[in-house]
mmCIF file of C-alpha atoms and ligand atoms in Angstrom:
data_model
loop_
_atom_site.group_PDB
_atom_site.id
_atom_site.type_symbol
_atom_site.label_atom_id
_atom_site.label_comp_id
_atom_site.label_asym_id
_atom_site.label_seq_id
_atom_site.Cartn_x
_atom_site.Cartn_y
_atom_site.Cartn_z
ATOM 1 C CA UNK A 1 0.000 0.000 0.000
ATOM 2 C CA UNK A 2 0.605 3.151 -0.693
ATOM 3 C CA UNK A 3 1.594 5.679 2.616
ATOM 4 C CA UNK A 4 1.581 9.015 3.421
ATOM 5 C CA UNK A 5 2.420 11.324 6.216
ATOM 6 C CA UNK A 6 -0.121 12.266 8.738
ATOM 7 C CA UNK A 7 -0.354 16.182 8.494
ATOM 8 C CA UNK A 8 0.421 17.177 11.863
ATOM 9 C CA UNK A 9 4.660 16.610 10.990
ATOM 10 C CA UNK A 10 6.541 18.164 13.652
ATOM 11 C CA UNK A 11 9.737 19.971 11.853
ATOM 12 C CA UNK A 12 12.615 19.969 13.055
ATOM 13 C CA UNK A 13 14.933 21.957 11.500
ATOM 14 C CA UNK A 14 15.602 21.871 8.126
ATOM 15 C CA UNK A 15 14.527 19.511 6.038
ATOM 16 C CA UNK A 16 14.198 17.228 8.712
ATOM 17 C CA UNK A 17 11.010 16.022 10.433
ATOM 18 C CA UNK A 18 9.154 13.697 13.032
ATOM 19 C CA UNK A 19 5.993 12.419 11.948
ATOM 20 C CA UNK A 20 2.930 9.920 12.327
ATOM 21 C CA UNK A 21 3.216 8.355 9.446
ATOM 22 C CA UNK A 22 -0.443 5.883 8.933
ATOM 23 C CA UNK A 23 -1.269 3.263 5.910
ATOM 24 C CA UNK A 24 -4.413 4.703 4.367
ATOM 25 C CA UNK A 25 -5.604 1.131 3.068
ATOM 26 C CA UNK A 26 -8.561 0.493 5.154
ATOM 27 C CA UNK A 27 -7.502 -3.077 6.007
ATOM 28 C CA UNK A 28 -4.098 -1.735 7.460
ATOM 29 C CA UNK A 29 -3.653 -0.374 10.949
ATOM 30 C CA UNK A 30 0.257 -0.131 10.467
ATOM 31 C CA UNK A 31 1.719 3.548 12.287
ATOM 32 C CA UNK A 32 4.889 4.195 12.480
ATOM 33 C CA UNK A 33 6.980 7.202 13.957
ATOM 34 C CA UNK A 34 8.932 8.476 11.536
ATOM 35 C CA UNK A 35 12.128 10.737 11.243
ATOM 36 C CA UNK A 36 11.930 12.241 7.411
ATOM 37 C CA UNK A 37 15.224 13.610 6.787
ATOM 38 C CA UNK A 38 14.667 14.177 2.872
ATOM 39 C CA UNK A 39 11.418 15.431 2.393
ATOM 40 C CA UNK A 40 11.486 18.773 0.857
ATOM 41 C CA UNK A 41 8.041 20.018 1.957
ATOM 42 C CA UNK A 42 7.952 22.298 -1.246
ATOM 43 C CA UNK A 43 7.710 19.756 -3.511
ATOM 44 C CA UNK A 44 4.649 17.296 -3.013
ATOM 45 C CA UNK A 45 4.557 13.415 -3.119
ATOM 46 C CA UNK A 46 8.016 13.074 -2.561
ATOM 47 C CA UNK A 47 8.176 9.579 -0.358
ATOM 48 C CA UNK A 48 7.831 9.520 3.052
ATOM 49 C CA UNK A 49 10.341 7.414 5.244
ATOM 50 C CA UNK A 50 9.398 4.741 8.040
ATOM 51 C CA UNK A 51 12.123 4.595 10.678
ATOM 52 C CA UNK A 52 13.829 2.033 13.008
ATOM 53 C CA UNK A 53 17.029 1.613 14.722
ATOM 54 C CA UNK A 54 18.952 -1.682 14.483
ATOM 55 C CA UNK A 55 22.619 -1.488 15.866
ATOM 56 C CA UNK A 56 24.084 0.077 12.856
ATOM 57 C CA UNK A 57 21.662 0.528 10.629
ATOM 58 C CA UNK A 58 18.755 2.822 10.580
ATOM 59 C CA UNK A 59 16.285 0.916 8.545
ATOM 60 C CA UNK A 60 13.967 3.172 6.923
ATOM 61 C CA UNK A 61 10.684 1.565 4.746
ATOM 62 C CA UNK A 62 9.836 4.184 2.065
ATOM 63 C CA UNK A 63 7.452 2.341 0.702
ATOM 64 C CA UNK A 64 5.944 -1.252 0.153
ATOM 65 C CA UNK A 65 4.871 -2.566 -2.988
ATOM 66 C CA UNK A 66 5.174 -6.043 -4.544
ATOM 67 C CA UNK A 67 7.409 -6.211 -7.218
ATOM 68 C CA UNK A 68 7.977 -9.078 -9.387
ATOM 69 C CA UNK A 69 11.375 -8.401 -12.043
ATOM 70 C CA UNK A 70 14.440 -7.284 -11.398
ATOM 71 C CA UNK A 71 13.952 -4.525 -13.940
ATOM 72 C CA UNK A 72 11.139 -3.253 -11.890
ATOM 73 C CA UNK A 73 13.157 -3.671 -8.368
ATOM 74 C CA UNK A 74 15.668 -1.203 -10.014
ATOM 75 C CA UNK A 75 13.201 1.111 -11.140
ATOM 76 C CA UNK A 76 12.270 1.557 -7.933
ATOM 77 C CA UNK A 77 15.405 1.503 -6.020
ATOM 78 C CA UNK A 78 16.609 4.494 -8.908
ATOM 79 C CA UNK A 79 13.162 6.477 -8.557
ATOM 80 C CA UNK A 80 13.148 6.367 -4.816
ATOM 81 C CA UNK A 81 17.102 7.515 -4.462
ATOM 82 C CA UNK A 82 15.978 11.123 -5.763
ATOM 83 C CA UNK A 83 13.964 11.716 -2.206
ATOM 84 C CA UNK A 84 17.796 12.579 -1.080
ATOM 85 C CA UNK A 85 17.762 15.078 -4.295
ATOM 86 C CA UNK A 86 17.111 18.942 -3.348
ATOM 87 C CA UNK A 87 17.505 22.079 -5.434
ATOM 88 C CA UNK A 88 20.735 23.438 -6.148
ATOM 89 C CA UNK A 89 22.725 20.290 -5.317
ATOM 90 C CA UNK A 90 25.277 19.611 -7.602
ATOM 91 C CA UNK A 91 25.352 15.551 -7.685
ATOM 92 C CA UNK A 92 27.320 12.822 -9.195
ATOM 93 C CA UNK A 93 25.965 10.654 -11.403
ATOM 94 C CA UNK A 94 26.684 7.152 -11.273
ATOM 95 C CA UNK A 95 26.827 4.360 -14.236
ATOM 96 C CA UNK A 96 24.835 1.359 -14.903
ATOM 97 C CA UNK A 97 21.235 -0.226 -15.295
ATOM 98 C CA UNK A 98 19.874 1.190 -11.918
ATOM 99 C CA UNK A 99 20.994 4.498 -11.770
ATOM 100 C CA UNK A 100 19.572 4.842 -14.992
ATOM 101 C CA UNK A 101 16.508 5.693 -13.472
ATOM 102 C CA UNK A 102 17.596 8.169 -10.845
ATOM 103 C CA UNK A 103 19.123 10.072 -13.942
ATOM 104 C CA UNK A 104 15.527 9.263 -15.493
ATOM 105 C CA UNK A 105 14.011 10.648 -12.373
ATOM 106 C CA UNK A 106 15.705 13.240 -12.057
ATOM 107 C CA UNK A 107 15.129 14.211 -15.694
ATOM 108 C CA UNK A 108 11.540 14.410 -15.231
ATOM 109 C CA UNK A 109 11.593 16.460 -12.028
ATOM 110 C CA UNK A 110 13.710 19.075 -14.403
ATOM 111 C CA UNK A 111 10.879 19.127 -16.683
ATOM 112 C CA UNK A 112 8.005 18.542 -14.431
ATOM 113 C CA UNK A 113 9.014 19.914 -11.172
ATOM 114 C CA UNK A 114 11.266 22.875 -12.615
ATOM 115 C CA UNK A 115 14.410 20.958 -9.816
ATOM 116 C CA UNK A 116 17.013 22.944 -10.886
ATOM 117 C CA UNK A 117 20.118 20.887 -9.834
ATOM 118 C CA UNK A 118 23.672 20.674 -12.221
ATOM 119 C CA UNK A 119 25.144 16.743 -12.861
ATOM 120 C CA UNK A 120 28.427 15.334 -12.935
ATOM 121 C CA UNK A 121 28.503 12.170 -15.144
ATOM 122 C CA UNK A 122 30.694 9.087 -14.046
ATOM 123 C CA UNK A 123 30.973 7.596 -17.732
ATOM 124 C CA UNK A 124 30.266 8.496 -21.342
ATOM 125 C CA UNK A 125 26.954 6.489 -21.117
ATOM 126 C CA UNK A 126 25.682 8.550 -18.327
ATOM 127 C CA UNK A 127 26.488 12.079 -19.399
ATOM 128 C CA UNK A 128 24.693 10.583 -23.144
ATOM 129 C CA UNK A 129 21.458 9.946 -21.098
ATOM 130 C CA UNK A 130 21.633 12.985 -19.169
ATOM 131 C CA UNK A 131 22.537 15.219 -22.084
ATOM 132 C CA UNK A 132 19.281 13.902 -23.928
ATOM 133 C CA UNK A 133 17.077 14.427 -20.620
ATOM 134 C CA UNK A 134 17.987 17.975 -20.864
ATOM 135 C CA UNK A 135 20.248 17.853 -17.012
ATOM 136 C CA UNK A 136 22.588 20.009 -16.942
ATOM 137 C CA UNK A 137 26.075 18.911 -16.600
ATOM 138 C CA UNK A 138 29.802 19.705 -15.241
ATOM 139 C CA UNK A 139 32.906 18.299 -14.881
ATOM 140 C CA UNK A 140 34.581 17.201 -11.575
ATOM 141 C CA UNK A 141 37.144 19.777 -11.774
ATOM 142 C CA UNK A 142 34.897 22.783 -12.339
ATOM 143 C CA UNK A 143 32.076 21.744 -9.557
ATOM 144 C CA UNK A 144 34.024 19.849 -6.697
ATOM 145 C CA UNK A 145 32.738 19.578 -3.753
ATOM 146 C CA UNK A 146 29.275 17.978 -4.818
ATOM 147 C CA UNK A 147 26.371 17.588 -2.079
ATOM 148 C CA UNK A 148 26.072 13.885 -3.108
ATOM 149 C CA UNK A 149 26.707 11.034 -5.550
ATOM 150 C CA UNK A 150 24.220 8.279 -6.433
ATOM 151 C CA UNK A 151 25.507 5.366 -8.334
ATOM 152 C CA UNK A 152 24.844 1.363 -8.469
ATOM 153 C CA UNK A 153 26.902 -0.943 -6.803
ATOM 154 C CA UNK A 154 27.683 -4.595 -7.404
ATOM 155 C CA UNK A 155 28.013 -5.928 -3.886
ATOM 156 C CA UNK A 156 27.747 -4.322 -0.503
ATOM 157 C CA UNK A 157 28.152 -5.665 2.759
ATOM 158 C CA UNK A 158 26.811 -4.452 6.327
ATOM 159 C CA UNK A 159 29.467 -1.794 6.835
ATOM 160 C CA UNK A 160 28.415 -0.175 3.867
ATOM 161 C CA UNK A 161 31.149 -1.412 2.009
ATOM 162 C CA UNK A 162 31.109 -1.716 -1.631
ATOM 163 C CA UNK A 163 32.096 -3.547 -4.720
ATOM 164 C CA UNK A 164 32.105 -1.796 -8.219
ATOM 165 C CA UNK A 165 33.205 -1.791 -11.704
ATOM 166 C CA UNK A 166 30.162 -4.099 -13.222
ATOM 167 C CA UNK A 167 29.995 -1.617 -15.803
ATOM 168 C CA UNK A 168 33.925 -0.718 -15.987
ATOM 169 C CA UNK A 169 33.607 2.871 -15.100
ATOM 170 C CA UNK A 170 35.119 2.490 -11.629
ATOM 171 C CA UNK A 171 37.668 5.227 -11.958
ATOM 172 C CA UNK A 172 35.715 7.564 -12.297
ATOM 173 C CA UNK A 173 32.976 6.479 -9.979
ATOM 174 C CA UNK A 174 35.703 6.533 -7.205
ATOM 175 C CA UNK A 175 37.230 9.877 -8.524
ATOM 176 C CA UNK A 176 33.150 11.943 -8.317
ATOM 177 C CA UNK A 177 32.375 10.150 -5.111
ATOM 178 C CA UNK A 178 35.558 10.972 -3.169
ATOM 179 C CA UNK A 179 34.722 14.620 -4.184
ATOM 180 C CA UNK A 180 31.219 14.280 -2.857
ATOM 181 C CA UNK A 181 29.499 15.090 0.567
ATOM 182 C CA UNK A 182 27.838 12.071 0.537
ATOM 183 C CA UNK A 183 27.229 8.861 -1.182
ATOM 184 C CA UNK A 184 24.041 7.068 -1.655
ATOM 185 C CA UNK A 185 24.006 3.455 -3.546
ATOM 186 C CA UNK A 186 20.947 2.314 -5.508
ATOM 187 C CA UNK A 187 20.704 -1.501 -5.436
ATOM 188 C CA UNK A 188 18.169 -4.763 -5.493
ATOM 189 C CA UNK A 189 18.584 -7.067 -2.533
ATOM 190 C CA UNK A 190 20.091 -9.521 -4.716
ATOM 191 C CA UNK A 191 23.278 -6.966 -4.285
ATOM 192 C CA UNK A 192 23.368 -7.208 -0.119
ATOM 193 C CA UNK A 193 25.981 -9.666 0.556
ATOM 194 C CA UNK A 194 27.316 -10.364 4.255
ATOM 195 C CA UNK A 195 31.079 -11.017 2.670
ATOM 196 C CA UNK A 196 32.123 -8.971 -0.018
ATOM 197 C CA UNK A 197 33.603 -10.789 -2.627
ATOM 198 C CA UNK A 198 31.131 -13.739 -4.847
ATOM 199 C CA UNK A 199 31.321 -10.738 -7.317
ATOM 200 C CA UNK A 200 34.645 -10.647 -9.227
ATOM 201 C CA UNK A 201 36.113 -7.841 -8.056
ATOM 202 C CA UNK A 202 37.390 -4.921 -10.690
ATOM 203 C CA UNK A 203 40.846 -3.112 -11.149
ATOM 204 C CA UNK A 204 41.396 -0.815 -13.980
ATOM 205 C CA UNK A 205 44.652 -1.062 -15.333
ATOM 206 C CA UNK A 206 46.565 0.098 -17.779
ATOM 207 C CA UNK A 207 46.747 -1.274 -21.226
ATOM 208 C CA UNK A 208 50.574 -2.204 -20.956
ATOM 209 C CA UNK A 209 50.991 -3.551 -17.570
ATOM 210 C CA UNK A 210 47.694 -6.259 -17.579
ATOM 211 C CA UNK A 211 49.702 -9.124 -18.117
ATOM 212 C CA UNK A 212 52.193 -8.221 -14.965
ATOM 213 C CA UNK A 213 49.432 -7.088 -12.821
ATOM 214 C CA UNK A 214 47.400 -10.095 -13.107
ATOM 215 C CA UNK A 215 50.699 -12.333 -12.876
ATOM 216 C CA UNK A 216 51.220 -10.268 -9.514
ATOM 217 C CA UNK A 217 47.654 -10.634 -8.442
ATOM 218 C CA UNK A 218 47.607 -14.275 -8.640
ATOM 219 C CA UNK A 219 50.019 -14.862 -6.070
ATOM 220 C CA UNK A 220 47.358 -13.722 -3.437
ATOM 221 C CA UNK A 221 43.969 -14.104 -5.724
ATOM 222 C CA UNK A 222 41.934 -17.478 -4.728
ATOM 223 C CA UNK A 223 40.606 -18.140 -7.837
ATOM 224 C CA UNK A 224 41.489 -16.791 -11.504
ATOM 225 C CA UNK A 225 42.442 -13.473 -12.811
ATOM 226 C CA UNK A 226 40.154 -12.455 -16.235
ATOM 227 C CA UNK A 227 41.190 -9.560 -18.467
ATOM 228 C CA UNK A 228 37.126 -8.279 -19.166
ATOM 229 C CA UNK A 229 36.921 -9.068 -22.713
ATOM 230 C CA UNK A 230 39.089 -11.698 -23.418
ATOM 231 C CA UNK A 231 41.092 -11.817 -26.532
ATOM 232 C CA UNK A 232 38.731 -8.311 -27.711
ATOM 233 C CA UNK A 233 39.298 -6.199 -24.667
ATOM 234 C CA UNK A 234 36.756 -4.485 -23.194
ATOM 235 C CA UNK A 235 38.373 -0.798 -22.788
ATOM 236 C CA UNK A 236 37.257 1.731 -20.411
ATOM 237 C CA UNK A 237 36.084 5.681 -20.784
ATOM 238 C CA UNK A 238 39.703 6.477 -20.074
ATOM 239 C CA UNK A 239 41.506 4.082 -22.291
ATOM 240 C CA UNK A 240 42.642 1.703 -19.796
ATOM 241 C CA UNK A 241 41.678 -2.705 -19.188
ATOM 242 C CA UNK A 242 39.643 -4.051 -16.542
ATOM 243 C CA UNK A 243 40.606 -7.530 -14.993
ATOM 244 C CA UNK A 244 38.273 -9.282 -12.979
ATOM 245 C CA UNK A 245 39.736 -10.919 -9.991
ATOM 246 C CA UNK A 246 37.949 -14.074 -8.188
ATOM 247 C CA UNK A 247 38.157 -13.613 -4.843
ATOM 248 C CA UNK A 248 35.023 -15.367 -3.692
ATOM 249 C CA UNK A 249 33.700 -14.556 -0.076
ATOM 250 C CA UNK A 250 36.595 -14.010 1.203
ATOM 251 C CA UNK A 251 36.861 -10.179 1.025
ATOM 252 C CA UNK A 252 37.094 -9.708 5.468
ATOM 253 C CA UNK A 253 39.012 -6.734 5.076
ATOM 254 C CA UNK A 254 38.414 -4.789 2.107
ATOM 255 C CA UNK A 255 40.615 -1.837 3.453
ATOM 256 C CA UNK A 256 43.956 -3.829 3.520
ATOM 257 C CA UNK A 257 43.599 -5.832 0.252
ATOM 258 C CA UNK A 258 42.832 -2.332 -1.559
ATOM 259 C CA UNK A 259 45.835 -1.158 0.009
ATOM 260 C CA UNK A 260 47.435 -4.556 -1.075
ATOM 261 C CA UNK A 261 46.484 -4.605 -4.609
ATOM 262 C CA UNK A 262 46.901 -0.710 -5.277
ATOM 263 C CA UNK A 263 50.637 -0.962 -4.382
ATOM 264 C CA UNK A 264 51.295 -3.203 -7.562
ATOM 265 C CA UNK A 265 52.163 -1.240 -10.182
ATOM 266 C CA UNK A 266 49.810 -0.452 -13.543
ATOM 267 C CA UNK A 267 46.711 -0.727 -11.432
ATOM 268 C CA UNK A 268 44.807 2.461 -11.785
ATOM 269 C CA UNK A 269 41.895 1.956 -9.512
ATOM 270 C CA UNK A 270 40.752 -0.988 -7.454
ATOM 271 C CA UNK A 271 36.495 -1.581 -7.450
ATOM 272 C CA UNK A 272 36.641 -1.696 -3.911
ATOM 273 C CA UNK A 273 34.953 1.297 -1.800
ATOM 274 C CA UNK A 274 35.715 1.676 1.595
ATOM 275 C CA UNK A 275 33.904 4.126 3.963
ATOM 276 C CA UNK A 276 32.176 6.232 0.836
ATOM 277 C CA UNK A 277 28.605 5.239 0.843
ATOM 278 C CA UNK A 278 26.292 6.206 3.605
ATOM 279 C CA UNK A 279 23.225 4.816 2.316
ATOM 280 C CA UNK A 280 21.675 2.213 0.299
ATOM 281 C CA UNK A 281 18.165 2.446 -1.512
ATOM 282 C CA UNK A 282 17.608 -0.993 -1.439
ATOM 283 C CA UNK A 283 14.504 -2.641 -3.881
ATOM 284 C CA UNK A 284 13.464 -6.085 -2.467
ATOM 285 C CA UNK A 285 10.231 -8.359 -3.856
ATOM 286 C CA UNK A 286 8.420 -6.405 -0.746
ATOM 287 C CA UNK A 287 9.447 -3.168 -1.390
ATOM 288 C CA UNK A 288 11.876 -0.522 -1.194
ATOM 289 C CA UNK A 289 14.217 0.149 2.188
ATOM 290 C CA UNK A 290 16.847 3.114 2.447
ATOM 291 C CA UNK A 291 19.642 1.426 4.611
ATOM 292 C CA UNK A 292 21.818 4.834 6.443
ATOM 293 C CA UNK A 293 24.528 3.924 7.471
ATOM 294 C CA UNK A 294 24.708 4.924 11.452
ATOM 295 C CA UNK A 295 27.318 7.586 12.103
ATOM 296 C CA UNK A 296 27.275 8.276 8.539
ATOM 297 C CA UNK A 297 26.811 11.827 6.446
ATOM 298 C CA UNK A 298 23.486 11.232 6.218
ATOM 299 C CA UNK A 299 22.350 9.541 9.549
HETATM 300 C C1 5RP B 301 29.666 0.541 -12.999
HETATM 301 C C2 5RP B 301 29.204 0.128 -11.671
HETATM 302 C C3 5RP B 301 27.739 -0.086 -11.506
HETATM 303 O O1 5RP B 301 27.249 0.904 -10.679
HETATM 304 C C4 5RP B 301 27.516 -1.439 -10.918
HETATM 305 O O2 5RP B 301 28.084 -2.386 -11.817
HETATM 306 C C5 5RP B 301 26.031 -1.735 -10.752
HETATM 307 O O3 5RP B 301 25.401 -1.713 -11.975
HETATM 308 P P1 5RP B 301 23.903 -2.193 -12.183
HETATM 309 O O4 5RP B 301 23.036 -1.212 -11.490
HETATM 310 O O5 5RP B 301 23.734 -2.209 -13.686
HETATM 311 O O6 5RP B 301 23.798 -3.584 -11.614
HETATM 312 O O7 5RP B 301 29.941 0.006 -10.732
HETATM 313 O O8 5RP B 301 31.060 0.622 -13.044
#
């Protein structure tokens, strides 16, 4: 069902606010308390947020909704990311099949909404889409600091940590969200892992050194080292390779192997990112949870 906030919301400071929060279906009784941290209350039927504590998570249930394919999980997960969108942020712009529809989203509430917020694209394929959905856009160098990134993520475990580089455009993922205030990460469940590491994990290197790097890597990789592409190379926005590194679940301490595998030489950027994201807009079969990270910029 479909919720909505009670109207007696008591604000607390900006953009921030405690509030009954009710199901209007007329078989549900659920009522929640809720701390809304990203409603803007001049722009209507943005989502409100259901909140509860766990240990190190704050759990928040934007909305529930049965969802049946992955496509539509994503959807979802990329729509309901813009709640943490406000006017005049400048915000990095992620890469891949989810954050498509944040950049969607955001598109329309240019058009629709008159948002009025400037982009900074992580890949060729995202500053395409957002150059033909009318967004705005900068570069990293002209617009640094940016209020927030949003961007996909290929694994991420319960300290927030991340795998990326499904779509090879880790560099500069890493590059826009170390420059941002915050980081939020859209994602279906099937991304939540407890152990980072079923997902290959990315490196861009460079074109010349692939064959050394991966000899280098396999003295401490578990399982095989893949140059993305094979014998036809996939190459990345900045002319570089990606291998793919099989770690399994065996990625305890993401920190030190970055660390470990960034010292090797001809490895431009390691797919692993430690302490950037503070939240996750998870899509599940049930619905869609924002996961803020406690302690976090956003929390
Ligand atoms: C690109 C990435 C993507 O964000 C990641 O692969 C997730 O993509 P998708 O949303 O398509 O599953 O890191 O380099």
């Amino acid at each position: 069902p479909d919720l909505r906030l009670a109207p007696d919301h008591l604000h607390r400071g900006e953009g921030t606010f405690l509030s009954v929060v009710h199901c209007q279906q007329p078989s549900c009784s659920l009522t929640f308390t809720a701390r809304c941290t990203n409603m803007n209350p001049s722009v209507p039927n943005r989502p409100c947020f259901l909140a509860s504590k766990s240990e190190s998570i704050i759990h928040i249930l934007s909305h529930r909704r049965y969802m049946n394919t992955v496509e539509e999980l994503k959807r979802e997960a990329g729509k309901t990311a813009c709640s943490f969108v406000r006017d005049g942020m400048k915000i990095g712009l992620g890469t891949g099949s989810t954050i498509k529809y944040t950049v969607i989203e955001i598109g329309r509430m240019i058009s629709e909404e008159g948002l009025e917020v400037i982009g900074v694209p992580t890949s060729e394929a995202t500053k395409e889409l957002a150059e033909s959905l009318g967004i705005p856009l900068s570069t990293i160098e002209k617009a640094s600091p940016l209020d927030i990134t949003i961007d996909g993520a290929d694994e991420f475990d319960p300290d927030f940590q991340l795998i990326k580089g499904g779509g090879g455009a880790l560099t500069r993922e890493k590059r826009v969200a170390a420059k941002s205030e915050a980081m939020v990460v859209v994602a279906d469940d099937r991304k939540q892992v407890t152990t980072l590491g079923a997902f290959d994990l990315p490196l861009e290197v460079g074109k010349n050194d692939w064959q050394r790097v991966s000899a280098e890597l396999q003295e401490f990789c578990p399982g095989q080292v893949n140059l993305r592409g094979g014998n036809s190379p996939y190459v990345t926005d900045n002319d570089g390779y990606i291998l793919d590194c099989q770690f399994g679940s065996t990625i305890t301490d993401p920190a030190s192997l970055e660390n470990q595998i960034k010292s090797i030489e001809g490895v431009v950027e390691v797919g692993l990112f430690i302490d950037m994201c503070d939240a996750v807009v998870m899509a599940s079969p049930s619905g869609v949870s924002t996961l803020l990270k406690q302690g976090g910029r956003l929390d």
